[in-house]
Amino acid sequence: MDNNQLAEAAKILGVSEDSISAMDDEIKKSMTAVFETISVRNDEDKKAVFEALDNLWQKGSVYIGLDEVAKSTGILLVTLRSLDYDTQQAIVYEFMMDSSHTERFYDLVNKALA
């Protein structure tokens, strides 16, 4: 993702460029692909670009949260990334509310893997 695309994505989403820069390469490559595959010709196209970028930004934010969960709990990041997206979100949200419930995070991971 070049600086122009980074700035454009930040502008469209209404977030800082730093928040997008912090995303992993997979997310940034996917954002680049959005710009390359959707031509903006009308309001409907603008909406499609926003929705695609917003979904990627949310996913990237969850991935950043999963990294923090992994560091705090010792659960391997590759394990957390292998979970379904809804479980990933639940783990990150619960971690943000109270990071001291390590047993709860292990329980959520084990249930999702079972």
Short mmCIF file of C-alpha atoms in Angstrom, two decimals:
data_model
loop_
_atom_site.label_atom_id
_atom_site.label_comp_id
_atom_site.label_asym_id
_atom_site.label_seq_id
_atom_site.Cartn_x
_atom_site.Cartn_y
_atom_site.Cartn_z
CA MET A 1 0.00 0.00 0.00
CA ASP A 2 1.58 3.25 -1.09
CA ASN A 3 1.27 6.55 0.81
CA ASN A 4 -1.45 7.88 -1.51
CA GLN A 5 -3.61 4.80 -1.01
CA LEU A 6 -2.93 4.92 2.73
CA ALA A 7 -4.05 8.55 2.90
CA GLU A 8 -7.09 7.87 0.73
CA ALA A 9 -8.18 4.88 2.82
CA ALA A 10 -7.76 6.91 6.03
CA LYS A 11 -9.81 9.74 4.55
CA ILE A 12 -12.60 7.44 3.38
CA LEU A 13 -12.77 5.66 6.74
CA GLY A 14 -12.33 8.77 8.86
CA VAL A 15 -9.41 7.27 10.79
CA SER A 16 -5.76 8.18 11.18
CA GLU A 17 -3.16 6.98 8.72
CA ASP A 18 -1.30 5.49 11.69
CA SER A 19 -4.22 3.20 12.48
CA ILE A 20 -4.01 1.76 8.98
CA SER A 21 -0.21 1.61 9.02
CA ALA A 22 -0.45 -0.54 12.15
CA MET A 23 -2.42 -3.19 10.27
CA ASP A 24 -0.67 -6.32 9.09
CA ASP A 25 0.43 -6.67 5.49
CA GLU A 26 -2.48 -8.96 4.57
CA ILE A 27 -5.00 -6.27 5.46
CA LYS A 28 -3.07 -3.51 3.70
CA LYS A 29 -2.74 -5.65 0.55
CA SER A 30 -6.46 -6.31 0.63
CA MET A 31 -7.14 -2.58 0.95
CA THR A 32 -4.91 -1.97 -2.05
CA ALA A 33 -6.89 -4.57 -3.97
CA VAL A 34 -10.12 -2.69 -3.18
CA PHE A 35 -8.74 0.41 -4.89
CA GLU A 36 -7.57 -1.66 -7.85
CA THR A 37 -10.81 -3.58 -8.36
CA ILE A 38 -13.54 -1.02 -7.71
CA SER A 39 -13.80 1.97 -10.03
CA VAL A 40 -15.63 4.85 -8.38
CA ARG A 41 -18.10 6.22 -10.88
CA ASN A 42 -21.09 6.96 -8.66
CA ASP A 43 -22.37 7.01 -5.09
CA GLU A 44 -23.04 3.28 -5.17
CA ASP A 45 -19.38 2.63 -6.02
CA LYS A 46 -18.27 4.97 -3.21
CA LYS A 47 -20.45 3.01 -0.80
CA ALA A 48 -18.95 -0.28 -1.98
CA VAL A 49 -15.41 1.04 -1.48
CA PHE A 50 -16.27 2.32 1.99
CA GLU A 51 -17.89 -0.96 3.03
CA ALA A 52 -14.99 -3.05 1.75
CA LEU A 53 -12.39 -0.84 3.44
CA ASP A 54 -14.40 -0.66 6.66
CA ASN A 55 -14.69 -4.44 6.85
CA LEU A 56 -10.95 -4.76 6.35
CA TRP A 57 -10.19 -2.05 8.93
CA GLN A 58 -12.40 -3.81 11.49
CA LYS A 59 -10.73 -7.14 10.76
CA GLY A 60 -7.31 -5.53 11.04
CA SER A 61 -8.28 -3.97 14.37
CA VAL A 62 -9.33 -7.39 15.66
CA TYR A 63 -5.99 -8.82 14.50
CA ILE A 64 -4.16 -6.12 16.45
CA GLY A 65 -6.25 -7.04 19.49
CA LEU A 66 -5.45 -10.72 19.01
CA ASP A 67 -1.77 -9.88 19.08
CA GLU A 68 -2.26 -8.25 22.49
CA VAL A 69 -4.25 -11.26 23.72
CA ALA A 70 -1.47 -13.59 22.58
CA LYS A 71 1.19 -11.55 24.36
CA SER A 72 -0.85 -11.34 27.56
CA THR A 73 -2.12 -14.91 27.75
CA GLY A 74 0.53 -16.99 26.05
CA ILE A 75 -2.00 -18.36 23.57
CA LEU A 76 -0.24 -18.68 20.23
CA LEU A 77 -1.21 -15.99 17.74
CA VAL A 78 -1.46 -18.60 14.99
CA THR A 79 -4.07 -20.41 17.11
CA LEU A 80 -6.05 -17.22 17.68
CA ARG A 81 -5.91 -16.39 13.98
CA SER A 82 -7.23 -19.85 13.09
CA LEU A 83 -10.49 -19.25 14.97
CA ASP A 84 -13.65 -18.08 13.26
CA TYR A 85 -14.05 -14.30 13.08
CA ASP A 86 -16.94 -14.12 15.55
CA THR A 87 -14.87 -15.91 18.19
CA GLN A 88 -11.90 -13.65 17.46
CA GLN A 89 -14.10 -10.61 17.99
CA ALA A 90 -15.54 -12.00 21.22
CA ILE A 91 -12.07 -12.69 22.60
CA VAL A 92 -10.78 -9.22 21.71
CA TYR A 93 -13.85 -7.46 23.14
CA GLU A 94 -13.67 -9.44 26.37
CA PHE A 95 -9.95 -8.77 26.60
CA MET A 96 -10.54 -5.04 26.18
CA MET A 97 -13.16 -5.09 28.94
CA ASP A 98 -11.02 -7.06 31.40
CA SER A 99 -7.69 -8.58 30.45
CA SER A 100 -7.30 -10.41 33.76
CA HIS A 101 -9.68 -13.27 32.91
CA THR A 102 -7.09 -15.47 31.22
CA GLU A 103 -9.06 -18.63 31.99
CA ARG A 104 -12.04 -17.23 30.07
CA PHE A 105 -9.90 -16.64 26.96
CA TYR A 106 -8.60 -20.22 27.09
CA ASP A 107 -12.17 -21.44 27.49
CA LEU A 108 -13.35 -19.49 24.42
CA VAL A 109 -10.42 -20.79 22.36
CA ASN A 110 -10.96 -24.40 23.45
CA LYS A 111 -14.70 -24.25 22.70
CA ALA A 112 -14.04 -22.82 19.24
CA LEU A 113 -11.42 -25.46 18.49
CA ALA A 114 -13.60 -28.35 19.73
#
